[in-house]
Short mmCIF file of C-alpha atoms in Angstrom, two decimals:
data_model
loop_
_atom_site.label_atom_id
_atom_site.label_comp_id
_atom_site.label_asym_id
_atom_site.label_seq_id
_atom_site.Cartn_x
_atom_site.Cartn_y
_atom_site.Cartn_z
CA UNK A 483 -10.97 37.71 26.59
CA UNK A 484 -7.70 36.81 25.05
CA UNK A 485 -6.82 36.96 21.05
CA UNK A 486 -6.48 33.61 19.77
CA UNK A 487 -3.70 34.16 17.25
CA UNK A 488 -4.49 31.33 14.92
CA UNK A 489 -1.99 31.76 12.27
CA UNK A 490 0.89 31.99 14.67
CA UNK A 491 -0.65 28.22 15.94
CA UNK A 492 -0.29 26.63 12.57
CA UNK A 493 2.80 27.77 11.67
CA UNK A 494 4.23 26.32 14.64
CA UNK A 495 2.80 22.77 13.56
CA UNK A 496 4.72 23.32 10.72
CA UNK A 497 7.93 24.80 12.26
CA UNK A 498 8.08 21.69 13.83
CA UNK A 499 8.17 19.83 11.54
CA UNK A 500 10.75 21.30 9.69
CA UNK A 501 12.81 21.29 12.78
CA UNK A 502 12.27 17.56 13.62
CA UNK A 503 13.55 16.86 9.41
CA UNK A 504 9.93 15.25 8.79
CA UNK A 505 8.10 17.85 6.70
CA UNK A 506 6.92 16.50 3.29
CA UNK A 507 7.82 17.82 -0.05
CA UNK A 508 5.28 16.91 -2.44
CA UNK A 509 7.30 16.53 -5.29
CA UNK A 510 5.87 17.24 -8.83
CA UNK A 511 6.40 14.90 -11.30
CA UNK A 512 4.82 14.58 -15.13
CA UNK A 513 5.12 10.73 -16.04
CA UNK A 514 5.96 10.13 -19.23
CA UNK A 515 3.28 7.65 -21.29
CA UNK A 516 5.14 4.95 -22.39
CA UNK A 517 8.21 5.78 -20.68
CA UNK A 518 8.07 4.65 -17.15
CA UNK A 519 9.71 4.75 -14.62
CA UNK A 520 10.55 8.14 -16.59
CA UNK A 521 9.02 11.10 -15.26
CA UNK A 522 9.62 15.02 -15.86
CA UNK A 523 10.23 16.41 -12.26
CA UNK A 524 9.47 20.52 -11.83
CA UNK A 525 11.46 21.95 -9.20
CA UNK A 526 9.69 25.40 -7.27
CA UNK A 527 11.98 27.66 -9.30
CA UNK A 528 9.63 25.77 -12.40
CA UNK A 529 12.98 24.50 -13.90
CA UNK A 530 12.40 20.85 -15.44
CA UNK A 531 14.51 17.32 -15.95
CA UNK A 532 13.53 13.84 -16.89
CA UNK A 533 14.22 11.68 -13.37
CA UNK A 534 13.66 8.19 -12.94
CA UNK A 535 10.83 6.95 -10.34
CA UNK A 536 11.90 4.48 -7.77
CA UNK A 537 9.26 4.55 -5.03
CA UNK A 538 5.83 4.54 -7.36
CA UNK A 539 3.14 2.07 -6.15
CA UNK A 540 2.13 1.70 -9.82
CA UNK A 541 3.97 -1.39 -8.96
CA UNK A 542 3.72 -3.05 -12.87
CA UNK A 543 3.48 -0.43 -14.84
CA UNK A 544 -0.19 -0.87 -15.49
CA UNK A 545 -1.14 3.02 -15.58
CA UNK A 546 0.37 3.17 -18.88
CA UNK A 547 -0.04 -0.29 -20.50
CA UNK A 548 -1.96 0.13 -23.71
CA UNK A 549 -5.12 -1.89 -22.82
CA UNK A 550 -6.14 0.27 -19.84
CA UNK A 551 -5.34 3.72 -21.53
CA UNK A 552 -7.87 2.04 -24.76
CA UNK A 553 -10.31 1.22 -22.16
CA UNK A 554 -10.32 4.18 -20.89
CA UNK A 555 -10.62 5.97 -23.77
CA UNK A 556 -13.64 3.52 -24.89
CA UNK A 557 -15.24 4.51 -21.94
CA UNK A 558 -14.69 8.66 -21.98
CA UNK A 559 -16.14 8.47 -25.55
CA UNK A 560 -19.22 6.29 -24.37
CA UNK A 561 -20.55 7.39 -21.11
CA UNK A 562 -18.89 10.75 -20.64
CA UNK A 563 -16.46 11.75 -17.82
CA UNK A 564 -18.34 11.52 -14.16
CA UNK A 565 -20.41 8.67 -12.67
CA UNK A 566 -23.03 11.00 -11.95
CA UNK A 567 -23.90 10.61 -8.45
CA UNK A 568 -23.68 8.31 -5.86
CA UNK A 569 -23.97 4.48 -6.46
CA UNK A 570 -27.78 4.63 -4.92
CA UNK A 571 -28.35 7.51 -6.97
CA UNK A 572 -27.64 6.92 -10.54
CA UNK A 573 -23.76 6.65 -9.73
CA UNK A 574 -23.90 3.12 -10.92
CA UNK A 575 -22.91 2.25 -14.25
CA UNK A 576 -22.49 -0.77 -16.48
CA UNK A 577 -18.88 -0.55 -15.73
CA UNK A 578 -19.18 -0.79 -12.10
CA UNK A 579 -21.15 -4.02 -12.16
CA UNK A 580 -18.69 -5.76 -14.41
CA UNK A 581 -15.73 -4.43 -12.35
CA UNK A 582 -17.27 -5.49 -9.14
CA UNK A 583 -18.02 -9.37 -10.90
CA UNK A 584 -14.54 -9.60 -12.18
CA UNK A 585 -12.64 -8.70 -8.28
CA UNK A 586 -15.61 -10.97 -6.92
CA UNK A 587 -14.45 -13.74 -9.54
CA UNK A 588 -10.13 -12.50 -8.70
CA UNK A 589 -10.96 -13.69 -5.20
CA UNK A 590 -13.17 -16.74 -5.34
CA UNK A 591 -15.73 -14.73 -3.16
CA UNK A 592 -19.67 -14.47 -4.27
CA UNK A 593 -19.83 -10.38 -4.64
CA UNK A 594 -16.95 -7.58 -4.23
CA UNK A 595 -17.96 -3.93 -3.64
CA UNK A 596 -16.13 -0.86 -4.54
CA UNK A 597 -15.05 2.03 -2.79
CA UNK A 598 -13.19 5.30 -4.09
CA UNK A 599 -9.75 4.26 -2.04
CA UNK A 600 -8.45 1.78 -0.34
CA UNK A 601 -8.26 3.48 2.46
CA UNK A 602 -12.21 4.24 2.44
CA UNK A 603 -12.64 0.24 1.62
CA UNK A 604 -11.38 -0.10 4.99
CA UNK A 605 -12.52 2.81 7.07
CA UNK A 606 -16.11 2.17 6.30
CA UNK A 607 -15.68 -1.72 6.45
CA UNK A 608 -14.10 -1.79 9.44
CA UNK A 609 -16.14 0.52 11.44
CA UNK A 610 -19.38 -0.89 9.72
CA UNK A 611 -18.48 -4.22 11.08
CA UNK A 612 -18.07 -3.28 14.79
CA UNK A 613 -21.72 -1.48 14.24
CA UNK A 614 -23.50 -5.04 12.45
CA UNK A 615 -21.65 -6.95 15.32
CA UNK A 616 -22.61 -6.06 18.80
CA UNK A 617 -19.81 -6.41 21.30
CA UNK A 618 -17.20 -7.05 18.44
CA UNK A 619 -13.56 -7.48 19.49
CA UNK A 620 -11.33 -6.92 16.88
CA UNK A 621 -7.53 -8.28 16.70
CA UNK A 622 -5.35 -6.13 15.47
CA UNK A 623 -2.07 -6.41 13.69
CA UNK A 624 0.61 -4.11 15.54
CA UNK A 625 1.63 -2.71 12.21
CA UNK A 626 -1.70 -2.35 10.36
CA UNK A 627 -2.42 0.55 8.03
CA UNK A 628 -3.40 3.81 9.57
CA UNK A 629 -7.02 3.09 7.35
CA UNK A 630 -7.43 0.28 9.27
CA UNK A 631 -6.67 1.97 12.48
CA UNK A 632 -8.80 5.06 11.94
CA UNK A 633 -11.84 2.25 10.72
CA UNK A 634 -11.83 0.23 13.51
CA UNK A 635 -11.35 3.33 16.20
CA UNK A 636 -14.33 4.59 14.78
CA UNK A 637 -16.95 1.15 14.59
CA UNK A 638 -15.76 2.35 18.82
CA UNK A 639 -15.89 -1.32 19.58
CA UNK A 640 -13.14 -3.22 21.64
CA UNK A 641 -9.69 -3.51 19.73
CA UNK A 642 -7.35 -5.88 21.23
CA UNK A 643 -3.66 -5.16 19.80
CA UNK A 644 -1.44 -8.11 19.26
CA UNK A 645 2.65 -7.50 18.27
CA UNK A 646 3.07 -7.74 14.66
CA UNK A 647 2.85 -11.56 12.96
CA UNK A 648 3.28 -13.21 16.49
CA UNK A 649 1.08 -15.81 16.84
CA UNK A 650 1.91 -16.16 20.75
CA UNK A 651 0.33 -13.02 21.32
CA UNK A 652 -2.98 -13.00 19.11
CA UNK A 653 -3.87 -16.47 20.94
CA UNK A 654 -2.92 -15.22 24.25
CA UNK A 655 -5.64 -12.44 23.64
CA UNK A 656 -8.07 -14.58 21.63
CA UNK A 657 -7.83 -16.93 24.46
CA UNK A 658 -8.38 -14.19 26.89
CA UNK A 659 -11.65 -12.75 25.56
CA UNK A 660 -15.35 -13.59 26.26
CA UNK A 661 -15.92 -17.12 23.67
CA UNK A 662 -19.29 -15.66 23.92
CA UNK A 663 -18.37 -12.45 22.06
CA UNK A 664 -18.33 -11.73 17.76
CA UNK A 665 -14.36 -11.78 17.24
CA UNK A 666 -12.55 -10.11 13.84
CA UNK A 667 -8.81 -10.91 13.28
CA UNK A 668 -7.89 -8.05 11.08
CA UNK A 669 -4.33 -7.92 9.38
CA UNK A 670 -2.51 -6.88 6.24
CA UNK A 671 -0.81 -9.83 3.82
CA UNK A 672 2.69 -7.81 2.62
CA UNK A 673 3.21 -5.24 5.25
CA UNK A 674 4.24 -1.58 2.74
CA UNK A 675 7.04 -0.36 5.05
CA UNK A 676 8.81 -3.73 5.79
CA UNK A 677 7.82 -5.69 3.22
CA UNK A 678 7.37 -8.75 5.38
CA UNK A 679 4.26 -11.12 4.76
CA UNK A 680 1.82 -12.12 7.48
CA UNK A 681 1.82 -16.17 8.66
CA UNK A 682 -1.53 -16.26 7.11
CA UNK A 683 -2.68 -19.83 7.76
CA UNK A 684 -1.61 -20.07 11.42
CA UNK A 685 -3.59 -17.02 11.95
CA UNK A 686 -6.39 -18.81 10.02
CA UNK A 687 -6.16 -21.82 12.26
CA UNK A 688 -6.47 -19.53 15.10
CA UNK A 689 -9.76 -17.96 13.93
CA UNK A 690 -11.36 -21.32 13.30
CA UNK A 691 -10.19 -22.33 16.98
CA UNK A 692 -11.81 -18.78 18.71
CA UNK A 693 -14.97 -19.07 16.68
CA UNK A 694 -13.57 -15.39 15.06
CA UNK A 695 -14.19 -13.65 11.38
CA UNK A 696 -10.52 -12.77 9.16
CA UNK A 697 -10.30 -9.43 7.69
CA UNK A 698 -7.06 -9.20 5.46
CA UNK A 699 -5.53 -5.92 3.89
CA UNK A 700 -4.25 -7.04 0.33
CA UNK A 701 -3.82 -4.00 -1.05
CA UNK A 702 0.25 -4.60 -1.70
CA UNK A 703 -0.57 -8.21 -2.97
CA UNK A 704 -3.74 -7.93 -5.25
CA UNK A 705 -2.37 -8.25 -8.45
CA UNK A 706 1.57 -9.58 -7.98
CA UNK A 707 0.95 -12.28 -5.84
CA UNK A 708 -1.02 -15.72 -6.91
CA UNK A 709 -1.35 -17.60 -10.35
CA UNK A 710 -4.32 -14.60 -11.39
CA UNK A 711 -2.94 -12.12 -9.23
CA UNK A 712 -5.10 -12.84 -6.82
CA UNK A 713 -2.88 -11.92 -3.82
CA UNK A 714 -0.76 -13.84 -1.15
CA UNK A 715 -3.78 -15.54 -0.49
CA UNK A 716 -4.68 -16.54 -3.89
CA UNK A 717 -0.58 -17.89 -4.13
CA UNK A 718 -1.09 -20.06 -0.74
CA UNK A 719 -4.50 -21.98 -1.79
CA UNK A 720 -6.32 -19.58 1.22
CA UNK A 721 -8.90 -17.49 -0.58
CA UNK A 722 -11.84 -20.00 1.29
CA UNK A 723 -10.43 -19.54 4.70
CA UNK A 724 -10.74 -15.31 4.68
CA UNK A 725 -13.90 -14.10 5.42
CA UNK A 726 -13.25 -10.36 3.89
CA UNK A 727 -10.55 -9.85 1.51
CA UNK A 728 -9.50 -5.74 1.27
CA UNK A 729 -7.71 -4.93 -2.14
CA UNK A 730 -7.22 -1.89 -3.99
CA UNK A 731 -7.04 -0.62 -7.63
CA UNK A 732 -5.00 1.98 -7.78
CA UNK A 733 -1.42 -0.28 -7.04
CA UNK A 734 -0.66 -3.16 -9.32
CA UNK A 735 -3.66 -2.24 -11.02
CA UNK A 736 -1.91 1.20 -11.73
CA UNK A 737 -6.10 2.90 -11.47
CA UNK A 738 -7.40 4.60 -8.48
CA UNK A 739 -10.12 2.99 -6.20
CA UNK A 740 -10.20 0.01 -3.09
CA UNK A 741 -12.89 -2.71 -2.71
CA UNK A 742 -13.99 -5.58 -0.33
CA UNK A 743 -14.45 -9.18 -1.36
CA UNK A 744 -16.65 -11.44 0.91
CA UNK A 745 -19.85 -13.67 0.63
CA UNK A 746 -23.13 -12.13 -1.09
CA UNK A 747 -24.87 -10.99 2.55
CA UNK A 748 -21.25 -9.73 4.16
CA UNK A 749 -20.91 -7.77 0.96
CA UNK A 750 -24.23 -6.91 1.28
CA UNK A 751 -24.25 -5.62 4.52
CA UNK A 752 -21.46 -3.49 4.07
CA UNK A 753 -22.83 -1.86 0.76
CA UNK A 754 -26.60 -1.27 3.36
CA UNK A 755 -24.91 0.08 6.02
CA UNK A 756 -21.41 1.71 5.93
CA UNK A 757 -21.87 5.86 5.17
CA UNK A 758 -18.24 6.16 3.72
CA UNK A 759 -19.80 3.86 0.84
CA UNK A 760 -23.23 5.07 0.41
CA UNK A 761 -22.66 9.40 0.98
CA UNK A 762 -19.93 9.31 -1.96
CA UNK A 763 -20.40 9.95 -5.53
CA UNK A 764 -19.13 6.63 -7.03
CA UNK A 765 -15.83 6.59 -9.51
CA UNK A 766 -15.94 7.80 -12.45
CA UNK A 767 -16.53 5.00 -14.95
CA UNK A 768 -13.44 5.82 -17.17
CA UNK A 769 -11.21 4.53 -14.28
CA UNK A 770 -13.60 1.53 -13.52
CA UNK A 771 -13.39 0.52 -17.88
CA UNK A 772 -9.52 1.46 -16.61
CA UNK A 773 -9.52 -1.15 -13.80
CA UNK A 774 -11.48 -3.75 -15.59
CA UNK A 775 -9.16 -3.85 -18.41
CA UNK A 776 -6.54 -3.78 -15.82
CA UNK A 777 -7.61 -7.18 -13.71
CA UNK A 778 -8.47 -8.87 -16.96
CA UNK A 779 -4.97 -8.62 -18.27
CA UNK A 780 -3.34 -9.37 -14.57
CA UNK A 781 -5.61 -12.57 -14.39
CA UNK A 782 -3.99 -13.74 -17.79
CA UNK A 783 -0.48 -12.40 -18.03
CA UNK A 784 2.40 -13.54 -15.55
CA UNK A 785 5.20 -11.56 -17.32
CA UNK A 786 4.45 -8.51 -15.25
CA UNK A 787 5.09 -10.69 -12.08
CA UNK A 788 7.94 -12.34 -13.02
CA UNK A 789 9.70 -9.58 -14.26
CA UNK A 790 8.92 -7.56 -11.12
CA UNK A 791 10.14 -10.24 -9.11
CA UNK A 792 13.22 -10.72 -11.18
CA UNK A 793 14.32 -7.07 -10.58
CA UNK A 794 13.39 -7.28 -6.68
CA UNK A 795 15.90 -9.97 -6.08
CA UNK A 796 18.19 -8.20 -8.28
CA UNK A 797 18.27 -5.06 -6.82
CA UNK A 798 18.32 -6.41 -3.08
CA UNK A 799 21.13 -8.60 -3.96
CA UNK A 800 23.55 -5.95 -5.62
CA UNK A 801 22.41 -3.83 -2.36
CA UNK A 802 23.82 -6.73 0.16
CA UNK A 803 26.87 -7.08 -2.00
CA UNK A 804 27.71 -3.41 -0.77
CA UNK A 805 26.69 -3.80 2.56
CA UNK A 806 23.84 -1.80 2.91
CA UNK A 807 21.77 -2.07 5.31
CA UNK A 808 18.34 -3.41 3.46
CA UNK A 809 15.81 -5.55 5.43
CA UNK A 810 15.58 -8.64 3.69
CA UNK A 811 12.16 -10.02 3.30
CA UNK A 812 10.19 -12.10 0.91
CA UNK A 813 8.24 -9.40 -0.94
CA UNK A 814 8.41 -7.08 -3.84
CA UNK A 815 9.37 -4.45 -1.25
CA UNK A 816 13.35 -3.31 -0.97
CA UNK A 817 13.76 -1.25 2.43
CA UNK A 818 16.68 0.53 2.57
CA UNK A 819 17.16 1.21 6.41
CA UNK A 820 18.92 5.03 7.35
CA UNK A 821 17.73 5.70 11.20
CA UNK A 822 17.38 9.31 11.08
CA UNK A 823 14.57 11.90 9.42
CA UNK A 824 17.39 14.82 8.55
CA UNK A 825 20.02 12.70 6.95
CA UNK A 826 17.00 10.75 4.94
CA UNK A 827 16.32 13.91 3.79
CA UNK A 828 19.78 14.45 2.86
CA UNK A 829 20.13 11.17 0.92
CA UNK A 830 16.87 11.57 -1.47
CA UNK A 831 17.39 15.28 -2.40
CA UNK A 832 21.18 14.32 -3.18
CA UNK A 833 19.96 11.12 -5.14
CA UNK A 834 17.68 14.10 -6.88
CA UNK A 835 19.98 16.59 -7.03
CA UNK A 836 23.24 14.69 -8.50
CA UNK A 837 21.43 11.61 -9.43
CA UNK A 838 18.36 12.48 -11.40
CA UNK A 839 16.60 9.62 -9.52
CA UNK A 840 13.51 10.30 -7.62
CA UNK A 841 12.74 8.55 -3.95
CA UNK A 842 10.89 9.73 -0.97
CA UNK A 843 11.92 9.70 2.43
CA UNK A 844 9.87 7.42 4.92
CA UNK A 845 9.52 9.18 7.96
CA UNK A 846 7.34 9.12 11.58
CA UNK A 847 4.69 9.01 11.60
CA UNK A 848 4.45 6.73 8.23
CA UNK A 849 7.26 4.52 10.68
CA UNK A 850 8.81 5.00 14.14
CA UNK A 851 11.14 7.63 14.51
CA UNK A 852 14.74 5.94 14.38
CA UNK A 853 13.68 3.36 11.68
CA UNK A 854 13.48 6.55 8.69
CA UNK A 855 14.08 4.60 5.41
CA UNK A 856 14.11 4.57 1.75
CA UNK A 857 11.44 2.07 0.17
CA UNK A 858 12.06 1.07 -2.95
CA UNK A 859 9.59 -0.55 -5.43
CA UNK A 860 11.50 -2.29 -8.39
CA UNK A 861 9.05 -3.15 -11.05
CA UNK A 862 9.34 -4.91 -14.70
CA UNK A 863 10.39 -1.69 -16.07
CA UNK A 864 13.59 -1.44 -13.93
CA UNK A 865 16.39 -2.84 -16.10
CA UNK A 866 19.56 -3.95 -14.94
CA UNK A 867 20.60 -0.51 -16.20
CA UNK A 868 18.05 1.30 -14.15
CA UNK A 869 19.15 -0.80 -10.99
CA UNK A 870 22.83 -1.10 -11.82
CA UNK A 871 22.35 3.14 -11.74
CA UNK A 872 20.62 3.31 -8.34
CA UNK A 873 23.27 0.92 -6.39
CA UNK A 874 26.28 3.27 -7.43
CA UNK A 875 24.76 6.21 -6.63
CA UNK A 876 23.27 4.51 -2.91
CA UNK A 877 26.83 3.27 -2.46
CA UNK A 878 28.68 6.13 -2.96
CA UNK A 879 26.43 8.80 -0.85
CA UNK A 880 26.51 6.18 1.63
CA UNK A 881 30.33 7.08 1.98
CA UNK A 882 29.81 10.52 1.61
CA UNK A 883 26.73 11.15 4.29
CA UNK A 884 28.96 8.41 6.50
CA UNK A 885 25.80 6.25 7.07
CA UNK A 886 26.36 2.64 8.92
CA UNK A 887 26.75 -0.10 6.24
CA UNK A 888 24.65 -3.14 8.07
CA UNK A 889 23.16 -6.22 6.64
CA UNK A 890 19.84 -6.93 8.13
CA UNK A 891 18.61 -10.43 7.68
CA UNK A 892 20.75 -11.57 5.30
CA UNK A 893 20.08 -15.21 5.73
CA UNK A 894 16.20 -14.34 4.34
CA UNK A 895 17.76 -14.33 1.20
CA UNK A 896 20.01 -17.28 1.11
#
């Protein structure tokens, strides 16, 4: 019987990556309370400098905003650190329930139920559904997130894939399918890697035509989108025409944790049935107060918003004046297109090394190979200074790494 030499196998995986330019560097950072987008970065030699972040999904600041950290505090002093056990099994606090009524209330559903990621919130869900519905189809968005993927590959019902946002296609296979059959459109509002937003009320229409159930991803909405932050759907009067509304906490809300929104039995249901929810201790209740305090101040406050937006626009607009190449799209999102994994790499450490400014290369599998990018997330706390900063030193490694300067979509923006 042959030797299995198992070390030499997994250090070929990672060979390979290194070779193809896609391994990750985790980098570590210290954020600095109060301070953000400041962060202390500790290179492997353990040498440390004060960079600034540019591709956090704390996407208002709201980790460090001095009603969440006094929740949180609140809640460490009053209930201790861990929930305990799982949310059947004393793992449900005080601070859950109110959490859950206040996302329930964010999204004009009946209940909301929470889950330790988003990711999770959509594994279980998905999968969950495809096990309540017998002979389930589910639509799928092209471009949906990998937890969406993973969930609905393992409810091992029939998936149906249509291209990304084209309406064409989705009816096409809607209009294909057995009208007898349970049907689930599921899709994302803002798509992360684009930053292109789904034609949500067309795809509405077509549920309500093919007799299916909507499942929408929020997750890069929840929060910056809608008079209460209630997402993209909460901005475009839609809330009523979802059936299950995916968000997370640990974005905009600047937290840690995902959730569903839906009516009291979907909600229900999913709590009953799906194993990803019920085998898991349940968050600790110092990020729940954390999240709580979060969505209250998000439902009240519209400077985050509009100063997030504000920088955005800035930023993509000072970008386009130089002629690089960034996809132009209607979101929060600034893409910053470069084509290939190595010289990515390239870009980001120099932007490190020279720079002081901290961004991680997108690479496959995250997006296809020949569309590597930059993805940068302006928020309120980006001044003009900040941005002003990260445009001269784009435009002159540009030059330097002789990248392609290329508008894409221009006209989005005009």
């Amino acid at each position: 019987m042959a030797k299995i030499d198992y070390k030499r196998v997994f250090r070929e995986a990672i060979e390979k990556l290194h070779e193809e330019g896609r391994y990750r560097y985790f980098a570590q950072l210290r954020r600095k309370c109060g301070k953000y987008p400041r962060s202390l970065y500790y290179d492997d030699e353990g040498n440390v400098k004060e960079v600034t972040v540019w591709c956090s999904n704390d996407y208002l600041g709201m980790a460090q905003h001095p009603d969440v950290l006094a929740a949180m505090h609140e809640a460490l002093d009053d209930v201790g650190a861990g929930a305990g056990g799982t949310r059947n099994i004393a793992g449900t606090s005080w601070y859950h329930v109110q959490l859950e009524r206040e996302l329930a209330d964010l999204h004009g559903k009946e209940a909301a139920l929470l889950f330790n990621s988003g990711y999770m919130a959509n594994q279980a869900t998905l999968s969950t559904l495809a096990k309540l519905l017998p002979g389930l189809i589910t639509f799928s968005d092209q471009l949906n997130h990998a937890s969406m993927i993973e969930g609905i590959r393992h409810g091992r019902g029939d998936k149906k894939i249509f291209r990304h946002n084209d309406l064409e296609h989705l009816e096409q296979l809607l209009k294909e399918a057995d009208p007898d059959r349970p049907k689930l459109i599921a899709f994302e509002s803002v798509y992360s890697m684009d930053g292109d937003i789904a034609p949500i009320a067309e795809i509405c229409d077509l549920a309500e035509k093919y007799n299916a159930m909507t499942y929408i991803d929020e997750v890069h909405a929840v929060g910056m989108y809608g008079p209460r932050g209630g997402g993209v759907c909460e901005r475009e009067g839609l809330l009523d025409r979802i059936d299950i509304i995916e968000g997370t906490l640990a974005k905009a809300f600047g937290i840690m944790g995902g959730y569903i929104a839906a009516d009291a039995d979907i909600t229900d249901a999913i709590r009953s049935y799906a194993a990803g929810f019920i085998f898991t201790t349940s968050l600790s209740p110092v990020l729940t107060a954390g999240a709580l305090a979060s969505v209250r101040h998000l439902k009240k406050s519209q400077r985050e918003r509009d100063l997030q937006q504000k920088h955005a626009a800035m930023l993509r607009e000072k970008l386009l004046d130089r002629h690089l190449p960034v996809i132009v799209t209607p979101s929060h999102i600034v893409p910053v297109m470069v084509g290939d994994a190595v010289r990515c790499k390239q870009l980001t450490d120099a932007l490190m090394d020279r720079y002081d400014i901290y961004v991680q290369p997108i690479n496959y599998p995250t997006v296809p190979v020949g569309t590597e990018r930059i993805r940068l997330t302006p928020g309120p706390f980006h001044t003009p200074d900040y941005i002003d900063e990260m445009v001269e030193a784009l435009d002159t490694l540009w030059d330097e790494l002789e990248l392609p300067r290329k508008v894409l979509h221009r006209e989005a923006a005009e």
